[in-house]
Each structure stands twice: as structure tokens, then as C-alpha cells.
mmCIF file of C-alpha atoms in Angstrom:
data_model
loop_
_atom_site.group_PDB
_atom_site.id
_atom_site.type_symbol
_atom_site.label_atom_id
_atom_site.label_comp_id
_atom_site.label_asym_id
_atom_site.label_seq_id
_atom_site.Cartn_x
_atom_site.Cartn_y
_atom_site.Cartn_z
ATOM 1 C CA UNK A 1 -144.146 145.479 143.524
ATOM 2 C CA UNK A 2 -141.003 145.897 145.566
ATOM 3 C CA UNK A 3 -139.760 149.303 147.270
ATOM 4 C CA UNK A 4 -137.575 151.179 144.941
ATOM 5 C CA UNK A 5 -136.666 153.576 147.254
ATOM 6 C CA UNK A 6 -135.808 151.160 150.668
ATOM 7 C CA UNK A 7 -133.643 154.213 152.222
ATOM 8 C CA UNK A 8 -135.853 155.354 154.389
ATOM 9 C CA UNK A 9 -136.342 151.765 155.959
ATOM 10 C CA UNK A 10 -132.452 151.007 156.236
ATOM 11 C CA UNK A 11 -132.970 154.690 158.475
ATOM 12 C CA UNK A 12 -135.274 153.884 160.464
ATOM 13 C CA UNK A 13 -133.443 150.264 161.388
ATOM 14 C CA UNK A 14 -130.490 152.407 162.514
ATOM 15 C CA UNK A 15 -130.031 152.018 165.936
ATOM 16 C CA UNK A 16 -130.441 154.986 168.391
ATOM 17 C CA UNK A 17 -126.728 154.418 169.557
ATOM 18 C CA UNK A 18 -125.632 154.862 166.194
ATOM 19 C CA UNK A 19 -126.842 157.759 165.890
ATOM 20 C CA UNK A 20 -125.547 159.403 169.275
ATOM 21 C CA UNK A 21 -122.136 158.076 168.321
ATOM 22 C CA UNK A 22 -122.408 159.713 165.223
ATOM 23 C CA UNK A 23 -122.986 162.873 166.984
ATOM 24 C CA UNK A 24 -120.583 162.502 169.315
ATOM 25 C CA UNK A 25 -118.216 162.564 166.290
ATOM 26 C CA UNK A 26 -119.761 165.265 164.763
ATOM 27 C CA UNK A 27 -119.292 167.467 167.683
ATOM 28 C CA UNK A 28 -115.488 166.681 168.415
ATOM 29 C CA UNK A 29 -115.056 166.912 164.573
ATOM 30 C CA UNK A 30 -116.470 170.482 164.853
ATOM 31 C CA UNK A 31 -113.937 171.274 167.793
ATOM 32 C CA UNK A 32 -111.434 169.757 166.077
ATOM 33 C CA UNK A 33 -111.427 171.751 162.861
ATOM 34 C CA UNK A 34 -111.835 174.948 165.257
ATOM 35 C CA UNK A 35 -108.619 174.473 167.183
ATOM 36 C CA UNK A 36 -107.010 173.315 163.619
ATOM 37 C CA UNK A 37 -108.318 176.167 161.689
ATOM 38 C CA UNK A 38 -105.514 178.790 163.275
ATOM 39 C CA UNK A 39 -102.727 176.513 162.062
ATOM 40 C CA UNK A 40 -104.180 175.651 158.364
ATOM 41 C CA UNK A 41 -104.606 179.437 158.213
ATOM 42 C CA UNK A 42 -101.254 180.694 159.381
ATOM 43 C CA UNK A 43 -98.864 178.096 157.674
ATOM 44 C CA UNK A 44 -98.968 177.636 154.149
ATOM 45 C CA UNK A 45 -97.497 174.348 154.091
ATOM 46 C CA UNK A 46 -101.039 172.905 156.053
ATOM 47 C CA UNK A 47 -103.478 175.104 154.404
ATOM 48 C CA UNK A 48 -104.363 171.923 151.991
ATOM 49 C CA UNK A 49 -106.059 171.418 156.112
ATOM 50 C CA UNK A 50 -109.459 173.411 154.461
ATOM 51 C CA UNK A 51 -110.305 170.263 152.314
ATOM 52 C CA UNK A 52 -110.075 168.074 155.323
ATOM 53 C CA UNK A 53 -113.778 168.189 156.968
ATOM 54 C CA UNK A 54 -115.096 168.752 153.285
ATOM 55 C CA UNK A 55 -113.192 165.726 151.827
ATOM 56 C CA UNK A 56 -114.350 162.988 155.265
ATOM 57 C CA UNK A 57 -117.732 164.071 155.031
ATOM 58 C CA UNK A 58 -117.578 163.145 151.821
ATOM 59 C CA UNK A 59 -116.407 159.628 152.074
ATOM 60 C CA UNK A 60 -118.754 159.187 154.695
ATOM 61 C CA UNK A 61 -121.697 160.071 152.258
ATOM 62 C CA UNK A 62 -120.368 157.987 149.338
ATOM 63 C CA UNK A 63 -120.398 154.863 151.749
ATOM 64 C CA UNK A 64 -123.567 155.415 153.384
ATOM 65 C CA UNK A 65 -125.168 152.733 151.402
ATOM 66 C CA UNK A 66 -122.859 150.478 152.567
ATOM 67 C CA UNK A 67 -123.059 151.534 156.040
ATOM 68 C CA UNK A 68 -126.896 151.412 155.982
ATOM 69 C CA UNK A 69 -126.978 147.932 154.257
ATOM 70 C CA UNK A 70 -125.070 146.782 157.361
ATOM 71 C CA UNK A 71 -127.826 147.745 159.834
ATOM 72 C CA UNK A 72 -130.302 146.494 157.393
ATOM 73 C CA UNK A 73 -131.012 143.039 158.826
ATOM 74 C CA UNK A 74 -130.628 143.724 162.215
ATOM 75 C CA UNK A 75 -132.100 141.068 164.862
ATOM 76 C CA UNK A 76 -132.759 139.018 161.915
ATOM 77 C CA UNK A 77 -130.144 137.414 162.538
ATOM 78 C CA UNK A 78 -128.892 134.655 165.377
ATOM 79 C CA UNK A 79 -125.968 136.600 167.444
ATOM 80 C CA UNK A 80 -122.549 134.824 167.513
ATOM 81 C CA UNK A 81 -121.458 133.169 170.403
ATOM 82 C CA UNK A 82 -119.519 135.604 172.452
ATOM 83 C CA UNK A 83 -115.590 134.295 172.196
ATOM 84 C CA UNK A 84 -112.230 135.090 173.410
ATOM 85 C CA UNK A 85 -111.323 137.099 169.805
ATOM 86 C CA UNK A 86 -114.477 139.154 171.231
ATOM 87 C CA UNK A 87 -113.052 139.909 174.517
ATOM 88 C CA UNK A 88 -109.866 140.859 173.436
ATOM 89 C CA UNK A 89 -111.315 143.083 170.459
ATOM 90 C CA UNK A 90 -114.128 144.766 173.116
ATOM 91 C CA UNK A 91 -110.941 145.430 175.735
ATOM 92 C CA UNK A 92 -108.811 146.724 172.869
ATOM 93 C CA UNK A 93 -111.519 149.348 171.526
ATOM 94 C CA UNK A 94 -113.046 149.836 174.991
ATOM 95 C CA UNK A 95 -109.299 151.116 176.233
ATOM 96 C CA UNK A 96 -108.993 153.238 172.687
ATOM 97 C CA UNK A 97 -111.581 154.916 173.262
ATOM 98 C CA UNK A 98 -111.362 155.594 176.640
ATOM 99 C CA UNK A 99 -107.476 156.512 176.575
ATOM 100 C CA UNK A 100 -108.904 158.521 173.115
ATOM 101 C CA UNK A 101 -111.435 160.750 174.398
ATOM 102 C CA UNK A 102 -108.483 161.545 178.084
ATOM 103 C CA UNK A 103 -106.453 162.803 175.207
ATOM 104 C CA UNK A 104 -108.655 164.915 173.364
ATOM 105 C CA UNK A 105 -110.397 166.422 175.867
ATOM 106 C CA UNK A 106 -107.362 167.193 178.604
ATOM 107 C CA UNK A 107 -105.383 168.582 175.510
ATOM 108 C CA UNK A 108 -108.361 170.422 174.451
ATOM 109 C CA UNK A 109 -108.493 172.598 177.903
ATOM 110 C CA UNK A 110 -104.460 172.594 178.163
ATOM 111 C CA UNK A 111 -105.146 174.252 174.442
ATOM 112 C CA UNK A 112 -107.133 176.721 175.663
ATOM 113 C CA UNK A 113 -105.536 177.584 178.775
ATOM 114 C CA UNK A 114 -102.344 178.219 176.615
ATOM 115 C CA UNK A 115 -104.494 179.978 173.897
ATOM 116 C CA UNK A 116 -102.259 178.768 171.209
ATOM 117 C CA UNK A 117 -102.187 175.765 169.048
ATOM 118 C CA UNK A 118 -98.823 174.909 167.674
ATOM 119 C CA UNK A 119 -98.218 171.542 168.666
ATOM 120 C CA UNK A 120 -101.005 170.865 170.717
ATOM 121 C CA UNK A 121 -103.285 170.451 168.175
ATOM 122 C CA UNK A 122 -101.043 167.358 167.040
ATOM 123 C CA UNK A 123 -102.412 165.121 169.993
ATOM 124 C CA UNK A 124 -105.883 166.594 170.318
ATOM 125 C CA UNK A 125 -106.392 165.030 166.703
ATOM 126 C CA UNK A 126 -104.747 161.914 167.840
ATOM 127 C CA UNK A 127 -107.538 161.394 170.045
ATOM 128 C CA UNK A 128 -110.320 162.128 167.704
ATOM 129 C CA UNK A 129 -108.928 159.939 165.644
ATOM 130 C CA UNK A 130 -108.879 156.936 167.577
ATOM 131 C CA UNK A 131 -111.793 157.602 169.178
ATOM 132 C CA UNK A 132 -113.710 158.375 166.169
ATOM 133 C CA UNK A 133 -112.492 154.568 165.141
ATOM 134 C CA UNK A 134 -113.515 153.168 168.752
ATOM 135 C CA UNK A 135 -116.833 154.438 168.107
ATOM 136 C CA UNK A 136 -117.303 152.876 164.777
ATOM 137 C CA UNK A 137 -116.500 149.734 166.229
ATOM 138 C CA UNK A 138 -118.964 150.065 169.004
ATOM 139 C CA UNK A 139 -121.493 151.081 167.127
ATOM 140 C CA UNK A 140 -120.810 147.958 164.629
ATOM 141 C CA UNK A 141 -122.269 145.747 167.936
ATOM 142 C CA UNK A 142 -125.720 147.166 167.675
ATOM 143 C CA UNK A 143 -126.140 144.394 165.003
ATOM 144 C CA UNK A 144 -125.088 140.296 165.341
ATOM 145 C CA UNK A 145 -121.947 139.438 163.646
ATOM 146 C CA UNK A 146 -118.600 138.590 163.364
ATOM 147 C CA UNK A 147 -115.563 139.923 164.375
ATOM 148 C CA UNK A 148 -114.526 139.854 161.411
ATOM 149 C CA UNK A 149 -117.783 141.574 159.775
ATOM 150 C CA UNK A 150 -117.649 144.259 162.652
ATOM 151 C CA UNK A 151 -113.593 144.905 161.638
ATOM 152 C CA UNK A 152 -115.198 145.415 157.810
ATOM 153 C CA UNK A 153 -117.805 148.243 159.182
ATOM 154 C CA UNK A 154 -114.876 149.498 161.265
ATOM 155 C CA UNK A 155 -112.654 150.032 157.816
ATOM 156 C CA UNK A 156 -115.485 152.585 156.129
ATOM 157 C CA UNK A 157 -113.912 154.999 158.177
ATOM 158 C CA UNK A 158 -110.309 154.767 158.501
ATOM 159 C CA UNK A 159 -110.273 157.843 155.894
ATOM 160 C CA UNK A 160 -112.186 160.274 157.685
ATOM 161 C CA UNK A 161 -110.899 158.853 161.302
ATOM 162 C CA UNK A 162 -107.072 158.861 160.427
ATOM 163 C CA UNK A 163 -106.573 161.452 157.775
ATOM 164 C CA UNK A 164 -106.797 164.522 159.871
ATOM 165 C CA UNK A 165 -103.756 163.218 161.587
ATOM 166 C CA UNK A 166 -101.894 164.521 158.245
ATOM 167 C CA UNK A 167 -103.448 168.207 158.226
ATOM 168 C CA UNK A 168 -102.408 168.825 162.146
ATOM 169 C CA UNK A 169 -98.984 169.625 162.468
ATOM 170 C CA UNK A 170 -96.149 167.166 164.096
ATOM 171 C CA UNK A 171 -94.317 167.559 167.174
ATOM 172 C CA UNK A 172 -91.831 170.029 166.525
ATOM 173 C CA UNK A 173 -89.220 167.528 167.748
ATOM 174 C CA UNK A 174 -90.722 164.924 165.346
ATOM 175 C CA UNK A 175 -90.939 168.112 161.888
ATOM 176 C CA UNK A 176 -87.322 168.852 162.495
ATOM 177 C CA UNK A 177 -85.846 165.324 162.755
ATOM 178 C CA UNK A 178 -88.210 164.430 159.422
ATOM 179 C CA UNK A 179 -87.070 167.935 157.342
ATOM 180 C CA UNK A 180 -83.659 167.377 158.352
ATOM 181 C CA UNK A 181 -83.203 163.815 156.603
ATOM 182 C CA UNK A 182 -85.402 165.090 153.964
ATOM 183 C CA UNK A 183 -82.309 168.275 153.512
ATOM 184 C CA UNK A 184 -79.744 165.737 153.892
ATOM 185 C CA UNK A 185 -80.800 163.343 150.936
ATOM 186 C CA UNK A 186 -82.105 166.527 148.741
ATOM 187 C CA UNK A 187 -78.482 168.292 148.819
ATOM 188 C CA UNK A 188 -76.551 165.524 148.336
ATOM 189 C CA UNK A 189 -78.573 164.185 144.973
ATOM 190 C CA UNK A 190 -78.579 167.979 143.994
ATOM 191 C CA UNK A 191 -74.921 167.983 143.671
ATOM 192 C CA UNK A 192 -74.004 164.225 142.823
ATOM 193 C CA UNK A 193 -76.145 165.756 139.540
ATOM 194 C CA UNK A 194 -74.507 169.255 139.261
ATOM 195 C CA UNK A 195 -71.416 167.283 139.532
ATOM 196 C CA UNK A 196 -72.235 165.036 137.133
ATOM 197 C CA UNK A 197 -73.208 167.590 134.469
ATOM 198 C CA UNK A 198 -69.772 168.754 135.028
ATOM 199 C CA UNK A 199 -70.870 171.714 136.529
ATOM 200 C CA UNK A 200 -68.789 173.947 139.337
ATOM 201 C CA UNK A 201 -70.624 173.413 142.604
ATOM 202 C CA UNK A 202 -69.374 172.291 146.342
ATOM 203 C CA UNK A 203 -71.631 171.120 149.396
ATOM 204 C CA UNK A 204 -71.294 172.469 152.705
ATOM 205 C CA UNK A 205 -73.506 170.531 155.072
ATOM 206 C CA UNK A 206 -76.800 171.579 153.427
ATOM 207 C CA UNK A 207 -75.971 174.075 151.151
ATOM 208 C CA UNK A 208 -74.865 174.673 147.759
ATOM 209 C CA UNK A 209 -71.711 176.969 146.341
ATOM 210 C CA UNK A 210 -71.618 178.043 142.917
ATOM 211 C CA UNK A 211 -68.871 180.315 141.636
ATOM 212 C CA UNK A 212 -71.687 183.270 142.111
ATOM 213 C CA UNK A 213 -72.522 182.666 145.703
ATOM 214 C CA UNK A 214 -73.995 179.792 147.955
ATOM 215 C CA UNK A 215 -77.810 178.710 147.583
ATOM 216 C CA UNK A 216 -78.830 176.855 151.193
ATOM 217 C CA UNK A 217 -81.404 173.936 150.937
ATOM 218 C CA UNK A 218 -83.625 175.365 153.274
ATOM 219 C CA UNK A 219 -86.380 173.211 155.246
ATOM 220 C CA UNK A 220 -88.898 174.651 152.644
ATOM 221 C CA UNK A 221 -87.215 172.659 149.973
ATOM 222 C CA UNK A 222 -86.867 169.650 152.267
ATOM 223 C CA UNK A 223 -90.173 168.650 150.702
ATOM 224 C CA UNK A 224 -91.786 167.852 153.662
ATOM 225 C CA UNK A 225 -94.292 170.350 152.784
ATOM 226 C CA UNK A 226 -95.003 169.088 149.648
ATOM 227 C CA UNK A 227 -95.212 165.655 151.232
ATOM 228 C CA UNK A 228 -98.137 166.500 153.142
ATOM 229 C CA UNK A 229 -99.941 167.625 150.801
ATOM 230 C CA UNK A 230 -99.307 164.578 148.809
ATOM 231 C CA UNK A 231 -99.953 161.907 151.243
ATOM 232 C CA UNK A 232 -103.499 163.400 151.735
ATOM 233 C CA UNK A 233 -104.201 163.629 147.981
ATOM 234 C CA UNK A 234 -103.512 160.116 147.532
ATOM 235 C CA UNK A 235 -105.198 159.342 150.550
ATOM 236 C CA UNK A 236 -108.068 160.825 149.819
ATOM 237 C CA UNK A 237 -107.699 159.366 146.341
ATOM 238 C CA UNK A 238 -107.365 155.757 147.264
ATOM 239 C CA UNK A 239 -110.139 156.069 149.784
ATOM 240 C CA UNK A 240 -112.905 157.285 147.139
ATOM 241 C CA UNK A 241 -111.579 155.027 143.731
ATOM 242 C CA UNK A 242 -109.914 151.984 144.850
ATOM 243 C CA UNK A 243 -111.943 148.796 146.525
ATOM 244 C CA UNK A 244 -108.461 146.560 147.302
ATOM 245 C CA UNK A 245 -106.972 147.507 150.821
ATOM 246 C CA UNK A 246 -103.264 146.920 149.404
ATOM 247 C CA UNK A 247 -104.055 149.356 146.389
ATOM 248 C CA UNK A 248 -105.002 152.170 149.079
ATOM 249 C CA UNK A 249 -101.676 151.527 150.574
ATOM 250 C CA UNK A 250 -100.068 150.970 147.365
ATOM 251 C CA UNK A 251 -101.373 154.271 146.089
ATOM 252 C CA UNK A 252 -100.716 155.993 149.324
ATOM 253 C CA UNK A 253 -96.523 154.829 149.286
ATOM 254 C CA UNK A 254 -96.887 155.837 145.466
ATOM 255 C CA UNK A 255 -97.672 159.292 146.517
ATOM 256 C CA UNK A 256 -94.835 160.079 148.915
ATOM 257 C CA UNK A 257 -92.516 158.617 146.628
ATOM 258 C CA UNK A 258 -93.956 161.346 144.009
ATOM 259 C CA UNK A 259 -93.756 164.004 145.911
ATOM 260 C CA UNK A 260 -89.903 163.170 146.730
ATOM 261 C CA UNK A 261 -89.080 162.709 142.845
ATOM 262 C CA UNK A 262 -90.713 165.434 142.118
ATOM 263 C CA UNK A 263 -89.411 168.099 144.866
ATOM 264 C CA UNK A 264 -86.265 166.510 143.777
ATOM 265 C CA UNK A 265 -86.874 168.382 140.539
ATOM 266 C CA UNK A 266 -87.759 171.102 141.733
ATOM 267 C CA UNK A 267 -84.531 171.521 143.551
ATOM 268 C CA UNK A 268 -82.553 170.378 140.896
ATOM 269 C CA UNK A 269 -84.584 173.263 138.895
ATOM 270 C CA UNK A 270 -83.736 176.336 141.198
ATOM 271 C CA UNK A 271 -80.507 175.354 142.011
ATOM 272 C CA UNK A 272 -79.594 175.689 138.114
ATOM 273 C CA UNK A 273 -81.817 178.742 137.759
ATOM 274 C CA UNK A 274 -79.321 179.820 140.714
ATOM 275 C CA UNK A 275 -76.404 178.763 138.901
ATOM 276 C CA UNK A 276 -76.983 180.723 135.859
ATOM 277 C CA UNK A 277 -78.634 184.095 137.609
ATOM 278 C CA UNK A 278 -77.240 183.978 140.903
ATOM 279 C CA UNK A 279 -78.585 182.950 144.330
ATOM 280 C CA UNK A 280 -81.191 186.023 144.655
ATOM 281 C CA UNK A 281 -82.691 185.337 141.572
ATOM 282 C CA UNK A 282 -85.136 182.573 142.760
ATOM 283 C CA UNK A 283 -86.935 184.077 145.751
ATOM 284 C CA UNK A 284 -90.028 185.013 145.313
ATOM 285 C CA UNK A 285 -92.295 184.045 142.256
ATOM 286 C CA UNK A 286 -89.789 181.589 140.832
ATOM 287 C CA UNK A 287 -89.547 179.866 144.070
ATOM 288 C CA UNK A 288 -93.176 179.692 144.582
ATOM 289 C CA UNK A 289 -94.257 178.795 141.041
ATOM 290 C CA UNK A 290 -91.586 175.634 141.690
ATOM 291 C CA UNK A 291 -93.382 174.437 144.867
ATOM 292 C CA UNK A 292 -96.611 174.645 142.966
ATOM 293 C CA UNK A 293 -95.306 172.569 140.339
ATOM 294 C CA UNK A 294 -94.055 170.172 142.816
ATOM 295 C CA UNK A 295 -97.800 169.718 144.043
ATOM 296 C CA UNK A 296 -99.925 170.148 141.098
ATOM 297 C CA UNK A 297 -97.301 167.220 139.025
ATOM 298 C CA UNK A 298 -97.739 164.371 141.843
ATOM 299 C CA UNK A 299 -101.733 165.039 141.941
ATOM 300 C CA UNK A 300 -101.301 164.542 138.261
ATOM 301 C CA UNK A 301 -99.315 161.673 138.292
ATOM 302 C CA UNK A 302 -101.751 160.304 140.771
ATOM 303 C CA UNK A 303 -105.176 160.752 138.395
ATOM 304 C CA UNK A 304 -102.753 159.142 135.855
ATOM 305 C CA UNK A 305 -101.733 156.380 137.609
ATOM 306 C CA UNK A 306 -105.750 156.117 138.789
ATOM 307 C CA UNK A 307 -107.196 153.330 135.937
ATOM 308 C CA UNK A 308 -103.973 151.918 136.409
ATOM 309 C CA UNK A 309 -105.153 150.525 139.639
ATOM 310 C CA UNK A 310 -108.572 150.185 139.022
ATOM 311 C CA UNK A 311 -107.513 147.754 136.225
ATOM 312 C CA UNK A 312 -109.393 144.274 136.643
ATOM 313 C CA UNK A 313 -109.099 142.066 134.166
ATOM 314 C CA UNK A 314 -112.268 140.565 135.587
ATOM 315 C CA UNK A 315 -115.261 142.857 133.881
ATOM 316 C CA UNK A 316 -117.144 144.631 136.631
ATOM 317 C CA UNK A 317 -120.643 143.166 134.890
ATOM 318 C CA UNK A 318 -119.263 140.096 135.633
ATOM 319 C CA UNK A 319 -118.201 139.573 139.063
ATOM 320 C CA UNK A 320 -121.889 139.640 140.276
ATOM 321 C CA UNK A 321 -123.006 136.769 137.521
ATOM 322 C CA UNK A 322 -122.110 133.637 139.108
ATOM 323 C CA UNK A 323 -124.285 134.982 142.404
ATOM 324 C CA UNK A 324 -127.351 136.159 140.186
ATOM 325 C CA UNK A 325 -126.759 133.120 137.735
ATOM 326 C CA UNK A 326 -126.617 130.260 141.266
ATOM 327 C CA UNK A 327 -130.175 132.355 142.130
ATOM 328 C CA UNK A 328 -131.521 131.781 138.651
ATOM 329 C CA UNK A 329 -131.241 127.912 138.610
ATOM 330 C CA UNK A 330 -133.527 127.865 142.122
#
């Protein structure tokens, strides 16, 4: 009677180095989310940053039966002949990682010899990141395949490798040049509407004047904020529900372009709230309760838009049948 519970066999064929390399992630991970922790907890517009370590761990643990059926047949296999593709993929990885972990670590000290994040913590996860990826692929060798098989093991964790690169914040160089075109486009669509609607309203460079006072479009209603935010939920979305590589992507670009419809909105909101009650009247709550909205309607419009993409018109049950039926007729 077979094994119905084989996990703790696909363990134990884990190699060692696997498991140090996991560790090795683990630790920097932990460092990581330390020197990262003063920013999600200071600016509002990264404090989404929380769900980050919560939501890769996560990914990791739903694909761990993947990962372990990897290792599962290892040296039961012939190893491939040892190519050029395999040189050039070993020198590639070997220089991420090593160019990775220079990063991380000499902007880790610099960090703490400063003793301030800001936009140091921008390259420190740079390095994780690609050095969390190096490592995958790496630790993908410890078994006999392909190139191409390895660069399959090597996609389980683009999620939690490359997604923490959204919670740290930008260059500040790199924020301002990105808020500014986001201002630019937002004021100008603002009032090509007003106008429209045949209301009163002129633009000066980035802000608005009514016939009760001028409203600016500051960088908080660029939407970059909101963008952020975005961009991880549907990352983290298309990571967990979608199998197709061009769906994550497609999901991903689906996302941004949410969030800048739907800050458009928002904008479009306040400045006739402004219009009507004048320019003081939508600090505070009303201004808050807007960038909420903003947020909680693309997240929505993602979960809608979900089954959408998980459409198939190929039955689950019955993508597996022609393998189990060709095993039948032996």
C-alpha cells in the first residue's frame, strides 16, 4: 500500500545546500524587514510594507509542494551534459549574486553608520532581491536538469524575491520625477473635465482655480501612493491565483492602470467637493476617506476581474486525462 503521506521523504531528499541557502535568505530577509520597518512605519503611503514578509512567506508555503517535488528524484536521474547555455547562465547568476550580496551588505553598514533609512533602504532591498533569486538558482543545481527546468524552479520565487522592491521606497530623485508626471497628467484631465461640464475653473501649472480659491494637486494626489499599494495587491494576487506567466503580468499592468482611473476619480471627486464648499473643505476626513476609496475600489476591481483570468475553457478535471488515460492503456 503506497505512502499517503510522502512529505517527509521529499524532506529528507532536500539537499543540505538547500537548506543553508534557505537560511541565508531567511536571515537577510529578517534584516531586511528591520531596516524597512522605520520607513513602513513613518510614511503612510508604504505602510501596506507590514503585509510584505507575511504575504512571501506565504507564497513560499503554498508552492512548497512544488518545490519539494523538484528535489524528489534527485540522482535518479542522468545529469545533462554541461553546455555553453550552462556557462553563460552559471556566470550570469554567479555575478548576481556576488554583485547582490556587495550591495546589500556595504549599504547595510553605510545604513547604520548614517542611522537613518530614507533612501538607503531602496538598494539594500535591491540586493536581497537579486540575491535571494541567485540563490534559488543555485540551489536548483543540487538536482540534474535542464536549463530550462532549473529557470522553472528559479520562477517559484520571483514573488517573494522581487516584491519587496515595491514596499522600499525609491530614490528620491527617481519619487519626484515619477509624482511629477503623475501631477502633470492628473491636473490636466481634472480640468479638460471641469471644463467640459462647463464649469469655471483655470490651471496654473499644477493647480486648480475656482471662483472660491485655488485647490493645488499636491504629490499626495499624484497617485503614486495609491499606485504602490496597487501594484503589490495585484502582485501578490497574480502570484497566488493565476498559473499563466502573461496573466501575472497582465494582471499586474491591469492594476496600475486601476489605480490611475481610479485616483483619477478621486481627484475629479475633491476637486468638485472644492468647487462647491471651497478649497478648505476637503482636508482632513474627506480627503482621507477619498484615498481610501481609491485603494479599497482597485483591490475590488482586482477580485472581480480574478475568474476572469482564471477562465479556461479547458475543464481543470480534464487537462490531466489524456496523461492518466495514455497510463491506463499500458
Amino acid at each position: 500500500m503506497p505512502d499517503s503521506n510522502p512529505k517527509p521523504d521529499l524532506i529528507n531528499k532536500m539537499p543540505k545546500e538547500v537548506w543553508v541557502g534557505a537560511f541565508a535568505v531567511l536571515v537577510m530577509g529578517c534584516i531586511l524587514t528591520f531596516f524597512l520597518s522605520e520607513t513602513w512605519a513613518t510614511r503612510q503611503d508604504y505602510s501596506f510594507g507590514y503585509l510584505m514578509p507575511i504575504f512571501a512567506l506565504y507564497v513560499i508555503f503554498d508552492r512548497k509542494e512544488k518545490v519539494f517535488a523538484y528535489f524528489s528524484n534527485v540522482g535518479l536521474t542522468s545529469k545533462p551534459k554541461y553546455s555553453l547555455a550552462n556557462l553563460i547562465a552559471d556566470t550570469f547568476f554567479g555575478s548576481m549574486l556576488l554583485c547582490g550580496l556587495a550591495v546589500f551588505f556595504l549599504f547595510a553598514f553605510m545604513l547604520i553608520a548614517a542611522q537613518e533609512s530614507g533612501s538607503l533602504a531602496f538598494p539594500i532591498t535591491f540586493g536581497f532581491s537579486f540575491s535571494f533569486i541567485a540563490m534559488a538558482y543555485f540551489a536548483a543545481a543540487r538536482k540534474p536538469s535542464t536549463i530550462k527546468e532549473r529557470l522553472g524552479f528559479v520562477c517559484l520565487f520571483i514573488f517573494p524575491a522581487f516584491a519587496w522592491l515595491i514596499s522600499a521606497p525609491l530614490f528620491s530623485s527617481v519619487e519626484n520625477l515619477i509624482s511629477l508626471f503623475l501631477l502633470s497628467k492628473v491636473a490636466k484631465i481634472v480640468y479638460a473635465v471641469m471644463t467640459w461640464l462647463g464649469y469655471v475653473v483655470e490651471l496654473n501649472g499644477n493647480s486648480l482655480t475656482f471662483p472660491n480659491g485655488s485647490v493645488g494637486v499636491a504629490d499626495a494626489c499624484s497617485g503614486i501612493r495609491s499606485l504602490t499599494a496597487c501594484l503589490f495587491a495585484g502582485s501578490f494576487l497574480a502570484a497566488v491565483f493565476l498559473d499563466k506567466f502573461w496573466k501575472k503580468v497582465l494582471l499586474v499592468l491591469v492594476s496600475m492602470c486601476l489605480a490611475f482611473f481610479n485616483n483619477i476619480l478621486r481627484a475629479l471627486f475633491l476637486s468638485f467637493w472644492a468647487y462647491q464648499n471651497g478649497p478648505e473643505s476637503i482636508s482632513g476626513f474627506v480627503h482621507d476617506a477619498a484615498g481610501y476609496f481609491v485603494l479599497g475600489m482597485t483591490v475590488v476591481g482586482l477580485l472581480v476581474l480574478l475568474p476572469i483570468f482564471q477562465f479556461s475553457r479547458v475543464p481543470p478535471g480534464f487537462k490531466e486525462e489524456p496523461e492518466n488515460g495514455a497510463a491506463n492503456t499500458h
